[in-house]
Coordinates of C-alpha atoms in Angstrom, one line a residue:
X49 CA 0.0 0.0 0.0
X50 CA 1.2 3.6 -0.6
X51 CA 2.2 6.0 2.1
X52 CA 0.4 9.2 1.9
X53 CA -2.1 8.4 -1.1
X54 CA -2.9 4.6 -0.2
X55 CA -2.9 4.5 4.2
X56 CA -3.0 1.2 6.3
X57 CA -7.0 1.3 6.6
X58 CA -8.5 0.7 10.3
X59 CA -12.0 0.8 9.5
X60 CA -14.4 -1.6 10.6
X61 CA -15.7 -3.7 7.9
X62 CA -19.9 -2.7 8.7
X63 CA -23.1 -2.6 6.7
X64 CA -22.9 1.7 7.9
X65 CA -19.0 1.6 6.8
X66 CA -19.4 0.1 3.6
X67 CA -22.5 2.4 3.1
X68 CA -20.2 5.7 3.8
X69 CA -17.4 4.5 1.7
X70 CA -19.7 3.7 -1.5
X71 CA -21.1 7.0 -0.9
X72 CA -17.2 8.4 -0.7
X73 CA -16.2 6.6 -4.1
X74 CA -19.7 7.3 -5.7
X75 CA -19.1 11.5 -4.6
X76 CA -15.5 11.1 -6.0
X77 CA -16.8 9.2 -10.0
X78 CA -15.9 6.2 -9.0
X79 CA -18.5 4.3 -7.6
X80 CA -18.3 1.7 -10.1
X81 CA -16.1 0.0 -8.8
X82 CA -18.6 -1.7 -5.8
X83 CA -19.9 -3.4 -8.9
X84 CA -20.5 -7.0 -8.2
X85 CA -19.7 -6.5 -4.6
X86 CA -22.3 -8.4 -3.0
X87 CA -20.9 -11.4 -5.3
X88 CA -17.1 -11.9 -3.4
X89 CA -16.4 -14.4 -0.6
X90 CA -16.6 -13.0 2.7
X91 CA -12.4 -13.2 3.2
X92 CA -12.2 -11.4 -0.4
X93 CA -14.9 -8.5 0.6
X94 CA -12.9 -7.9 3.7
X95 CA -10.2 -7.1 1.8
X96 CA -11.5 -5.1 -1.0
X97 CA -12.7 -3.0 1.4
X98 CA -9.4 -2.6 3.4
X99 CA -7.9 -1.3 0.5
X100 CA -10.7 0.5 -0.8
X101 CA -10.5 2.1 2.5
X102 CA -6.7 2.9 2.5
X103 CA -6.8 5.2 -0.3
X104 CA -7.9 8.4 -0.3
X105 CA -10.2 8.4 -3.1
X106 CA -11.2 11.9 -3.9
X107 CA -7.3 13.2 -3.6
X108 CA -5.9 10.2 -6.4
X109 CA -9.2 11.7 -8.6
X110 CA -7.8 14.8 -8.2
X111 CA -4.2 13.6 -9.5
X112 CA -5.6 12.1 -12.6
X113 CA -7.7 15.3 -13.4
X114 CA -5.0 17.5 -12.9
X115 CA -1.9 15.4 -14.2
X116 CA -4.2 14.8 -17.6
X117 CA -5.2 18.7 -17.5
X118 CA -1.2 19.1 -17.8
X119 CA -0.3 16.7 -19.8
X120 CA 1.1 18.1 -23.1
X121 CA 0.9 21.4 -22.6
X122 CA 4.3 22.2 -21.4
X123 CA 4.9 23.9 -24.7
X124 CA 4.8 27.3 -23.3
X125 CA 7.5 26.9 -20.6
X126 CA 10.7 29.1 -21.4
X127 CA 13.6 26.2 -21.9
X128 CA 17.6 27.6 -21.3
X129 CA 20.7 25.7 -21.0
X130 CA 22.6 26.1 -17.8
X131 CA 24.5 29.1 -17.7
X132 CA 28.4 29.0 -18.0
X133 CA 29.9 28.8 -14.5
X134 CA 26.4 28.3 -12.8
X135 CA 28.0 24.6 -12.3
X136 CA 31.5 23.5 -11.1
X137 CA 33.2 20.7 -13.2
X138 CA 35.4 17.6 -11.7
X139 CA 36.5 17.8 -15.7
X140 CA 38.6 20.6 -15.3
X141 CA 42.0 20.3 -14.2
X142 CA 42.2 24.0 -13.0
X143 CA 40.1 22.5 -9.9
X144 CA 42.3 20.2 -8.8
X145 CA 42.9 21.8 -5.9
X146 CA 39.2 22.3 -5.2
X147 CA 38.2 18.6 -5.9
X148 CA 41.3 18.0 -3.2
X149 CA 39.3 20.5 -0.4
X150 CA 35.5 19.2 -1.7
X151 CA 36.8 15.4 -1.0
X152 CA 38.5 16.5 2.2
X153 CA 35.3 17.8 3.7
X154 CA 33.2 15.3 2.7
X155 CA 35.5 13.2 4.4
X156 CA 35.0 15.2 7.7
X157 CA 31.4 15.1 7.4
X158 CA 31.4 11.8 7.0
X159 CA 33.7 11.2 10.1
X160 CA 31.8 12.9 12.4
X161 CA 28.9 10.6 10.8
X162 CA 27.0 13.4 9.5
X163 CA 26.4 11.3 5.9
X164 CA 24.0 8.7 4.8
X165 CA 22.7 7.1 1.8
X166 CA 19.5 6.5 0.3
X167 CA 19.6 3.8 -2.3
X168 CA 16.3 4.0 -5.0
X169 CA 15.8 0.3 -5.1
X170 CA 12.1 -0.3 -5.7
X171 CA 12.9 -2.0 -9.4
X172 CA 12.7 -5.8 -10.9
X173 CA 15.1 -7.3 -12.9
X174 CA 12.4 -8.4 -15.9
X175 CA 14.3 -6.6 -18.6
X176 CA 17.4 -8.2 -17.6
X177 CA 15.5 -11.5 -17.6
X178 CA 14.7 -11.5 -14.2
X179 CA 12.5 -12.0 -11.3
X180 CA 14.5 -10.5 -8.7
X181 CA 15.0 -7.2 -7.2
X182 CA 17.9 -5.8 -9.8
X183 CA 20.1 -5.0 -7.2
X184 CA 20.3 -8.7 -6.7
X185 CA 21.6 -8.8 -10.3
X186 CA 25.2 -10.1 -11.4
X187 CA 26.5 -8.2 -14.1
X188 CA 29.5 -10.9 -14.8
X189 CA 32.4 -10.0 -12.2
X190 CA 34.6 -12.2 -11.4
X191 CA 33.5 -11.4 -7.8
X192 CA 30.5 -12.5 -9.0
X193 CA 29.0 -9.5 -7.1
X194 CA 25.4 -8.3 -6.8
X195 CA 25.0 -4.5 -7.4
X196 CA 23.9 -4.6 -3.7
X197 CA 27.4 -6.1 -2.7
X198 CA 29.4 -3.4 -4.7
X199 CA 27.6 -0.5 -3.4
X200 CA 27.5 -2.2 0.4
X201 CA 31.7 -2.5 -0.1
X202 CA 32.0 0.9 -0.9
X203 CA 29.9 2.3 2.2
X204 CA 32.0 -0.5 4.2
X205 CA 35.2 0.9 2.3
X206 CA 34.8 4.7 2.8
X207 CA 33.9 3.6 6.9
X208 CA 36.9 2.3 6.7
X209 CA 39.2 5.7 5.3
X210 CA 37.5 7.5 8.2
X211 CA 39.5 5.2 10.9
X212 CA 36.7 3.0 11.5
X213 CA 34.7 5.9 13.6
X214 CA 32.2 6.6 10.9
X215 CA 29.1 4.8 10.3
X216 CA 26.8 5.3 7.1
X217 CA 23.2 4.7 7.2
X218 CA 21.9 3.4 4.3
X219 CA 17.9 3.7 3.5
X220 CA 16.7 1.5 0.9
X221 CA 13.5 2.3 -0.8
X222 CA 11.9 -0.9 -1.9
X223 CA 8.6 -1.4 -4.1
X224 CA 6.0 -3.8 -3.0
X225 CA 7.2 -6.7 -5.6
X226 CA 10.8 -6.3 -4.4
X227 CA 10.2 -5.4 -0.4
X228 CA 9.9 -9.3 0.9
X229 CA 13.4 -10.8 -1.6
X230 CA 15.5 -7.3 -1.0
X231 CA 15.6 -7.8 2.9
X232 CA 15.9 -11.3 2.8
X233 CA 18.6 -11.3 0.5
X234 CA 20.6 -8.6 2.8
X235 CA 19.8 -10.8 5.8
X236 CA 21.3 -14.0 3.9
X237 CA 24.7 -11.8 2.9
X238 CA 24.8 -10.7 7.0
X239 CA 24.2 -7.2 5.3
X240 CA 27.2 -7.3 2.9
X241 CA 29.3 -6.5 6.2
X242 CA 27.4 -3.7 7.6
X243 CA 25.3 -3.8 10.6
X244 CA 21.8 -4.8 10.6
X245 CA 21.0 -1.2 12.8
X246 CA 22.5 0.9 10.2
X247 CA 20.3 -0.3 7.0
X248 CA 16.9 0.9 7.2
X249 CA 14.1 -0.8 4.6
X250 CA 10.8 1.8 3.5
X251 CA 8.3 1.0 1.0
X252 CA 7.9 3.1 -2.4
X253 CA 4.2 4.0 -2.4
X254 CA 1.8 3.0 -5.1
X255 CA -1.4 4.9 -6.8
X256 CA -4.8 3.1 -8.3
X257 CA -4.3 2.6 -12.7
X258 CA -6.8 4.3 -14.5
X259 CA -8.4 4.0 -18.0
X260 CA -8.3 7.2 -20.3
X261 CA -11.5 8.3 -18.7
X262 CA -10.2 8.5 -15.0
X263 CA -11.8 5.4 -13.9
X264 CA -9.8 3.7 -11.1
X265 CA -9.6 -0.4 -12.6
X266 CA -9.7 -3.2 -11.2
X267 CA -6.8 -6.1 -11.4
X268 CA -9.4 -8.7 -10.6
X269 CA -12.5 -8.9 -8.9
X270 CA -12.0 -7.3 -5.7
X271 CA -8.8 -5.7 -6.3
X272 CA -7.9 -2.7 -7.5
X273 CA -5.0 -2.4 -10.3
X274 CA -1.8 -0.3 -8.7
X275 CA 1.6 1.1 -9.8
X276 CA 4.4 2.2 -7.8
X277 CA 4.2 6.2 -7.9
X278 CA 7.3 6.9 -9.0
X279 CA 10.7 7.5 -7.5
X280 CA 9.6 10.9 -7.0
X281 CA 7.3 9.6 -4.2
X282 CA 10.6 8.7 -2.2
X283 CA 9.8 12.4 -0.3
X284 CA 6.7 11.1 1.1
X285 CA 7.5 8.0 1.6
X286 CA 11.0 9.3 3.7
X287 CA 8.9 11.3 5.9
X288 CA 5.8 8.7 6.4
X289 CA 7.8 5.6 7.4
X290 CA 9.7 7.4 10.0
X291 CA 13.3 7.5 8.4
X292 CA 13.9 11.0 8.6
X293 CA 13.0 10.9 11.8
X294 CA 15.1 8.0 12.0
X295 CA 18.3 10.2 10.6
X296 CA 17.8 13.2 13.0
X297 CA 18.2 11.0 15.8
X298 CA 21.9 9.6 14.2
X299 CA 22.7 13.3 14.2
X300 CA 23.0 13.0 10.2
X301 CA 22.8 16.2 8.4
X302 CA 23.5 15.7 4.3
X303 CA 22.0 13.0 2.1
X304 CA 23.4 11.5 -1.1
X305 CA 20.4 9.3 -3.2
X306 CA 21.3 7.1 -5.8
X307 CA 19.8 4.8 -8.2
X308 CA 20.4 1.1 -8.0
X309 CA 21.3 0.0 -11.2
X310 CA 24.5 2.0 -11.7
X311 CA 27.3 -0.2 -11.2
X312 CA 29.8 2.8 -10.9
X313 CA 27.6 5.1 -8.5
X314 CA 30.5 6.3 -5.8
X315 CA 28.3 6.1 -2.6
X316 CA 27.9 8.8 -0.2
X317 CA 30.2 10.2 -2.7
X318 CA 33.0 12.5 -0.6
X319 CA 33.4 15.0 -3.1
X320 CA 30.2 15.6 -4.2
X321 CA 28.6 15.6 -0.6
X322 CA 31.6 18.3 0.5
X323 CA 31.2 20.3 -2.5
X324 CA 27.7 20.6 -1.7
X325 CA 27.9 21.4 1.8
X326 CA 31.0 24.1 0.8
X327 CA 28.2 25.7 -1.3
X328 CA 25.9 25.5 1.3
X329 CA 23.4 24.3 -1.2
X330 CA 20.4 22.6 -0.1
X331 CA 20.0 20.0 -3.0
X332 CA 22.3 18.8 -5.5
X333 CA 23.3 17.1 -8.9
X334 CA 25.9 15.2 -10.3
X335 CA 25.5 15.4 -14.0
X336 CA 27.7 13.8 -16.9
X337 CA 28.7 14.9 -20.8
X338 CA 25.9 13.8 -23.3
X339 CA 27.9 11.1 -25.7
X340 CA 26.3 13.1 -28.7
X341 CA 23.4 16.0 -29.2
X342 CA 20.9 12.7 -30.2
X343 CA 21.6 10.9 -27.1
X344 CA 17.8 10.1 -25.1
X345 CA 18.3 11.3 -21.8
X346 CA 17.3 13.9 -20.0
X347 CA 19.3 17.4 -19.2
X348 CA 19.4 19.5 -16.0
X349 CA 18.8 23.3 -17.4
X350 CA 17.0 25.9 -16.6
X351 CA 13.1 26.0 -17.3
X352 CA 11.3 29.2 -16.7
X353 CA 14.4 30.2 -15.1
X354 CA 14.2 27.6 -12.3
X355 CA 16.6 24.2 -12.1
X356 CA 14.6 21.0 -13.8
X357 CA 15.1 18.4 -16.1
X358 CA 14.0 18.8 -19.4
X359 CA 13.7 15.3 -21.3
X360 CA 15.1 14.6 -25.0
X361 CA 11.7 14.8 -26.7
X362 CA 11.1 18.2 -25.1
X363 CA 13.5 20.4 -27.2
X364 CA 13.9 20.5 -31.1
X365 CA 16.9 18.9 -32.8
X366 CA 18.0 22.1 -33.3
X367 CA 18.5 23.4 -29.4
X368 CA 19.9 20.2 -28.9
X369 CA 22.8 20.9 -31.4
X370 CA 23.1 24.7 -30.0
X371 CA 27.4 25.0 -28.6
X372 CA 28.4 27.2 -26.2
X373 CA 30.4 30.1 -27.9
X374 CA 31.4 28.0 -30.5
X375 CA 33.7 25.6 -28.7
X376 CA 31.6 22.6 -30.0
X377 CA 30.5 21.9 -26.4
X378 CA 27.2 21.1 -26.4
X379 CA 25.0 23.9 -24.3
X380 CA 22.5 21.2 -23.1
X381 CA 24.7 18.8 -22.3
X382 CA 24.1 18.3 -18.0
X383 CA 22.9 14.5 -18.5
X384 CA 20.6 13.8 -15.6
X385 CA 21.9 10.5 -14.0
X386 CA 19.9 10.6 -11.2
X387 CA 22.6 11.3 -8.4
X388 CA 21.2 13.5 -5.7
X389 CA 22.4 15.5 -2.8
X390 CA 20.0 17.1 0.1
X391 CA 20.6 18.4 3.4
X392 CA 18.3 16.5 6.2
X393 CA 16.6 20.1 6.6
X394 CA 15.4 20.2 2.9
X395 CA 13.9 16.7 3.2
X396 CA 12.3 17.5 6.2
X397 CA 11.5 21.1 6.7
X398 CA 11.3 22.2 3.3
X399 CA 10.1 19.3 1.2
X400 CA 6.2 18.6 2.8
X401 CA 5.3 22.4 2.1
X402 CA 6.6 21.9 -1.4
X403 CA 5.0 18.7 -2.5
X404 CA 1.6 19.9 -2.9
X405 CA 3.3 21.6 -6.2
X406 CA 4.1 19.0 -7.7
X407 CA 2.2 17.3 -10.6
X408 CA 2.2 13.3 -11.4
X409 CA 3.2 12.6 -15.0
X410 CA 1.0 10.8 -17.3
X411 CA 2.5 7.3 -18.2
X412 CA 0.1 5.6 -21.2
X413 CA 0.6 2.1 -20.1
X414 CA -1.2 -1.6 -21.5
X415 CA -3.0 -2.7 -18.4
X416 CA -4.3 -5.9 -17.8
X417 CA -8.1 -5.3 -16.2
X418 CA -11.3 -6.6 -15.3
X419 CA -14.5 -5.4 -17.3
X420 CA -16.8 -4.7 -14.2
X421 CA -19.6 -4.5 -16.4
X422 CA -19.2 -8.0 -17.8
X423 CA -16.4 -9.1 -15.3
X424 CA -14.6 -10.4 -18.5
X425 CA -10.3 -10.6 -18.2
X426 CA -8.9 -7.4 -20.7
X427 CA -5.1 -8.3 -21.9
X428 CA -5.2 -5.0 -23.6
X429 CA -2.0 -5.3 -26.7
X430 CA -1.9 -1.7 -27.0
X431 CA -1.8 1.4 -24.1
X432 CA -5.5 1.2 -22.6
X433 CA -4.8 3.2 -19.4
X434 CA -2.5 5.3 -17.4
X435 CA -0.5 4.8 -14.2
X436 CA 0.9 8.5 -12.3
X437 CA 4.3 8.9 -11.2
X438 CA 6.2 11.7 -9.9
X439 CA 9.8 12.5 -10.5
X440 CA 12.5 12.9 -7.9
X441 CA 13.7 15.4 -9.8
X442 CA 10.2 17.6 -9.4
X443 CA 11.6 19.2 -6.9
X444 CA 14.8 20.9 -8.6
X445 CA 12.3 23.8 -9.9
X446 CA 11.7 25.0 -5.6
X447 CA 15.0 24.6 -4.8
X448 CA 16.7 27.9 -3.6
X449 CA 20.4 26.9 -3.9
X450 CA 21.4 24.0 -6.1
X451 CA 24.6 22.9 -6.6
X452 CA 25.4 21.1 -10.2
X453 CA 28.5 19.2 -10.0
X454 CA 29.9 17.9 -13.7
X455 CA 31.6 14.8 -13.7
X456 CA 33.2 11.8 -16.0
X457 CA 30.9 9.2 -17.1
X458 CA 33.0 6.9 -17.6
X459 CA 34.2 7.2 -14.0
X460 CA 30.7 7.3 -12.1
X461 CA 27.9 6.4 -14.6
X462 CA 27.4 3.2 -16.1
X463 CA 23.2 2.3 -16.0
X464 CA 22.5 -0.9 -15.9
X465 CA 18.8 -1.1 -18.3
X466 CA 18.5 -3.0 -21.4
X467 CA 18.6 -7.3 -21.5
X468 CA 21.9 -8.8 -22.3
X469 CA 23.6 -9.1 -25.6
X470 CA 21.8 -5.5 -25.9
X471 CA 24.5 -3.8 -27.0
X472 CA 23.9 -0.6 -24.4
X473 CA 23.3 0.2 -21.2
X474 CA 23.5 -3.7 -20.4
X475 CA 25.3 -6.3 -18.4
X476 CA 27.8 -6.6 -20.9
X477 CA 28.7 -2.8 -20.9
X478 CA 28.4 -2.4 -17.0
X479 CA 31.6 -4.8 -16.6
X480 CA 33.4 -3.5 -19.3
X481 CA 33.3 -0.5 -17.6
X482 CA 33.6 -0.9 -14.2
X483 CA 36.4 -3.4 -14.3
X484 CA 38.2 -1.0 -17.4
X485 CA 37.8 1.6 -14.5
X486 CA 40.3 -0.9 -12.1
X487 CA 42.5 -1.3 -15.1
X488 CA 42.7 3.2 -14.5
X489 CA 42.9 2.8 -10.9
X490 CA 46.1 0.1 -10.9
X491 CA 47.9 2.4 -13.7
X492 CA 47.3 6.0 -12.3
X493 CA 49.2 3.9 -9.3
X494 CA 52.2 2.9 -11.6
X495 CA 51.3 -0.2 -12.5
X496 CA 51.0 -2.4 -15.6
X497 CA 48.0 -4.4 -16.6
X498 CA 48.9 -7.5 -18.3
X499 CA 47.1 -7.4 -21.8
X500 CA 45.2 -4.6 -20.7
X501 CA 44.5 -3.7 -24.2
X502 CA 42.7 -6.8 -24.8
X503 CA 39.8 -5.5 -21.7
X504 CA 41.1 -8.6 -19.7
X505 CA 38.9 -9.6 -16.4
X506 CA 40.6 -7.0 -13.6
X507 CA 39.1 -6.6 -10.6
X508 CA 39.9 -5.0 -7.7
X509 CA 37.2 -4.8 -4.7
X510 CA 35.8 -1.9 -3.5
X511 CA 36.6 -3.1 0.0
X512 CA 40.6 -2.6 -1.0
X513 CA 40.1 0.9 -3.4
X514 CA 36.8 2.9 -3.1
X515 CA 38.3 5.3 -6.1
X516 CA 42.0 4.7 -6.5
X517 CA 43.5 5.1 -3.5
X518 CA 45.7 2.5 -1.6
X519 CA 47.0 0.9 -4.4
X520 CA 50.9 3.0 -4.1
X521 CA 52.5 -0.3 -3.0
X522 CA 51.5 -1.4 -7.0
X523 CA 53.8 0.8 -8.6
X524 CA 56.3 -0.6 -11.2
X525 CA 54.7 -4.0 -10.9
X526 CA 53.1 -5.5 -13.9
X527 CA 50.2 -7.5 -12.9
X528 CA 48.2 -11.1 -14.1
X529 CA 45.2 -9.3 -16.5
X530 CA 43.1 -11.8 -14.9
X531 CA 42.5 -11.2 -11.6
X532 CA 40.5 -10.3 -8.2
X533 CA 42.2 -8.2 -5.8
X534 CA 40.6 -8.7 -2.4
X535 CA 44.0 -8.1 -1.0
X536 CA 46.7 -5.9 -1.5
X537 CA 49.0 -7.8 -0.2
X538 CA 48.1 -10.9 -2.7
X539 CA 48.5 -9.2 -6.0
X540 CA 49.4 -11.5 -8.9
X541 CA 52.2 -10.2 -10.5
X542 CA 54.1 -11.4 -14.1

C-alpha cells in the first residue's frame, strides 16, 4: 500500500462503513467499482474493502484530473541551458585543488557521521530476464557481485578511510514486488558486512491505474490495479515511514540518493557531498557529458528560469545541437543520471510544504483489467490506461540553492537497463566498464595491466580501493590481467 495516497485502513468492515465508503467513491466518480460486490467471498470482501478504505479516493481523482489537465501542454515553458559557470566541473583540471578540499570535507562530514545514503531500489530485474530485485543482479564479475554487494563494499570501504569511527546509514526504498526478496537477500549476505542497525528498509508508495477516462480499474474482482508512484514519491514515503526521523536521531545532516542500477555510482560520494555542503546548497546534482546532441536522456537546465530536467523529446533537434560560444560543447549537455544530494533540513522542513506543487506525469501504459460491467479478463495489446508517477527530480524547480557538480561518465555512470547481448546500457557494458575503470585505478598507481589492451577480467574490490587510493605499494609492478584483488597484499604479479 502507498504511504500518503494509499494509508494502512482501520476501518471496521460494517453494513454503515461500507455504506459511507460507497457513498465516498460514488461522490469522487468512482462508484463503479462496488460493482458486483455483493458477489465476493466474505475473506475477499474484507479485503477489498481494506484497500478501498486505504486510499484516499477523492485526492488520487484529483491527480488524474490535474496530471491529464497538464499533460502536453508544457509547450509554453521558457527552456535555457545552464548558464556558464552556474556549475562547477570535476573535468577541469584548473580545480584540482578544489576537488582536493571538496573530498577533504566530505571526508569530515562523514567522520563525524553526518552522511547517509539513500539507495532508490524499488525495481525488478524483468528486462534483464529477471525476477528478482535488480540490485540482486550479477553483471559478470569475477566477484561474481550483486549491485547490492558493490555499493554495500564501498559504504564499508569509505567507513573504513574515516579510521573505523564513521558509520553510514543506508535507506533502501523498496517497491511492493521487491520489499519481501531485497531484505531477505541482505539478511542471507549478513548485510554485505554492515550492521543490521544501520540499514533501514521503506516501502515506495503505489497509486490506483486508471483507464483514459479516470476510472480507477480493477486487477481482478476485488482488487484494484496499482503502480508504484514513481521515484519521485521517495519524499513522502522518507517522511511517512519514519526514516527521517530516523536520521535526526543519528545526528546525520546531508543525504546523497542514488539509483540502484549503476554499477559505478560512488556512494555517499566524498566530493560531491563536501562540494555541496561548501556551497551550502540545499539540493544537488551530479550530471555527466551527453555522448552526442541525439543521445535520449534527459538534461538539467533551466526552465522558466528555475533548475529541472528537461527530457530529450522536449526540445527541437535544433536546441539540442546549440554550442556554447562555438567551442563545440554542447550547451544542453548536464545528463541527468539521477545522483542527488539534500541536506536532512530540505527533506524535512522544506520538502512537505513543497509537495503539494508537484504534478504526477502521465505514463500511457497496457494494463491488464477486469471489465466490471461484464467481469470479462482485458489483456489490452496496446496502451488502454494510465499509471501517475512523480519524479524525484520535481523538486529541482523550488530549490533555492542547487549545486550542479559535472563529472566523467566513464568514471561514475554506467546504468544498468537494457537485456543482455543489448548492446547498451546492459550487463555486458556495466563490466566492461567498471572493471576498465580498475585497469585506470592500478595504472594512475604505476602499475601495468597484463594485456590490458585486450579489456582482460581485472578486478579490484571496493573493500581494497573505493576510487583509486591505496593501491601506491602497485607501482612498477606489472600485474596477471586476470585477476580479483581482495587483498593488496596478494597481488598477482608477471
Amino acid at each position: 500500500f502507498s504511504i500518503g495516497t494509499m494509508v494502512q485502513s482501520t476501518a471496521s468492515f460494517t453494513s454503515e462503513s461500507l455504506a459511507a465508503l460507497k457513498q465516498r467513491y460514488a461522490e469522487a466518480g468512482q462508484g463503479h467499482v462496488f460493482k458486483g460486490f455483493d458477489e465476493l467471498d466474505d475473506k475477499t470482501a474484507g479485503e477489498f474493502f481494506g484497500q478501498l478504505s486505504g486510499i484516499e479516493v477523492e485526492r488520487v481523482t484529483g491527480f488524474f484530473k490535474n496530471a491529464t489537465a497538464a499533460h502536453g501542454q508544457e509547450g509554453g515553458d521558457k527552456i535555457e541551458p545552464l548558464e556558464a559557470g552556474s556549475f562547477a566541473s570535476a573535468l577541469d583540471r584548473a580545480q584540482a585543488d578544489e576537488r582536493a578540499q571538496w573530498r577533504a570535507e566530505g571526508m569530515r562530514l562523514i567522520g563525524a557521521n553526518k552522511v547517509a545514503v539513500i539507495l532508490l531500489a524499488g525495481g525488478q530485474g524483468s528486462r534483464l530476464g529477471s525476477s528478482e530485485p535488480k540490485g540482486c543482479y550479477d553483471i559478470g564479475l569475477p566477484s561474481q557481485s550483486s549491485l547490492f554487494a558493490i555499493q554495500a563494499h564501498r559504504i564499508r570501504r569509505l567507513q573504513q578511510l574515516s579510521g573505523n569511527t564513521a558509520t553510514i546509514p543506508w535507506l533502501v526504498m523498496t517497491s511492493g514486488p521487491t520489499s519481501a526478496a531485497t531484505q531477505a537477500t541482505f539478511a542471507q549476505a549478513d548485510y554485505f558486512g554492515l550492521r543490521e542497525e544501520d540499514v533501514f528498509f521503506f516501502n515506495q508508495g503505489v497509486l490506483p491505474c486508471f483507464d483514459f477516462d479516470g476510472h480507477i480499474l480493477l486487477e481482478q474482482a476485488g482488487r484494484v490495479a496499482v503502480a508504484p508512484n514513481g521515484n519521485g514519491g521517495v519524499y513522502e514515503a522518507l517522511r511517512v515511514s519514519g526514516a527521517l526521523d530516523w536520521l535526526r536521531e543519528r545526528g546525520v545532516e546531508h543525504v546523497h540518493s542514488y539509483c540502484v542500477d549503476n554499477c559505478l555510482v560512488r556512494v555517499a560520494d566524498p566530493e560531491f557531498v563536501g562540494y555541496a555542503a561548501l556551497r551550502g546548497a540545499e539540493c544537488g546534482a551530479l550530471v555527466v557529458p551527453k555522448k552526442a546532441w541525439d543521445e535520449p536522456v534527459g538534461v538539467i537546465c533551466l526552465r522558466n528560469s528555475r533548475y529541472g530536467v528537461v527530457e530529450y523529446s522536449e526540445i527541437s533537434s535544433e536546441m539540442a545541437q546549440l554550442t556554447r560560444d562555438g567551442s563545440g560543447e554542447l550547451a544542453y549537455n548536464a545528463g541527468n543520471i539521477c545522483n542527488h544530494y539534500y541536506t536532512l533540513d530540505f527533506l524535512q522542513h522544506r520538502v512537505p510544504e513543497l509537495e503539494a506543487k508537484f504534478e504526477h506525469h502521465v505514463a500511457k501504459k497496457k494494463i491488464k483489467h477486469v471489465d466490471v460491467e461484464s467481469g470479462d479478463l482485458v489483456i489490452p495489446t496496446k496502451p488502454n490506461g494510465i499509471k501517475l508517477e512523480r519524479f524525484v527530480f520535481d523538486v529541482f524547480p523550488h530549490v533555492e540553492r542547487m549545486a550542479v557538480l559535472e563529472v566523467a561518465r566513464n568514471d561514475q555512470f554506467s546504468p544498468l537497463k537494457n537485456a543482455p547481448g543489448s548492446g547498451v546500457d546492459c550487463p555486458e557494458t556495466a563490466r566492461r566498464d567498471l572493471l576498465a575503470q580498475c585497469v585506470r585505478f592500478a595504472e594512475a598507481a604505476g602499475a601495468t595491466i597484463q594485456d590490458a589492451e585486450s579489456e582482460p577480467a581485472f578486478e579490484i574490490s571496493p573493500l581494497v580501493s573505493y576510487g583509486g587510493e591505496g593501491l601506491e605499494s602497485l607501482r612498477g609492478k606489472t600485474l596477471v590481467g586476470d585477476q580479483l584483488i581482495t587483498d593488496i597484499e596478494s597481488v598477482q604479479t608477471v
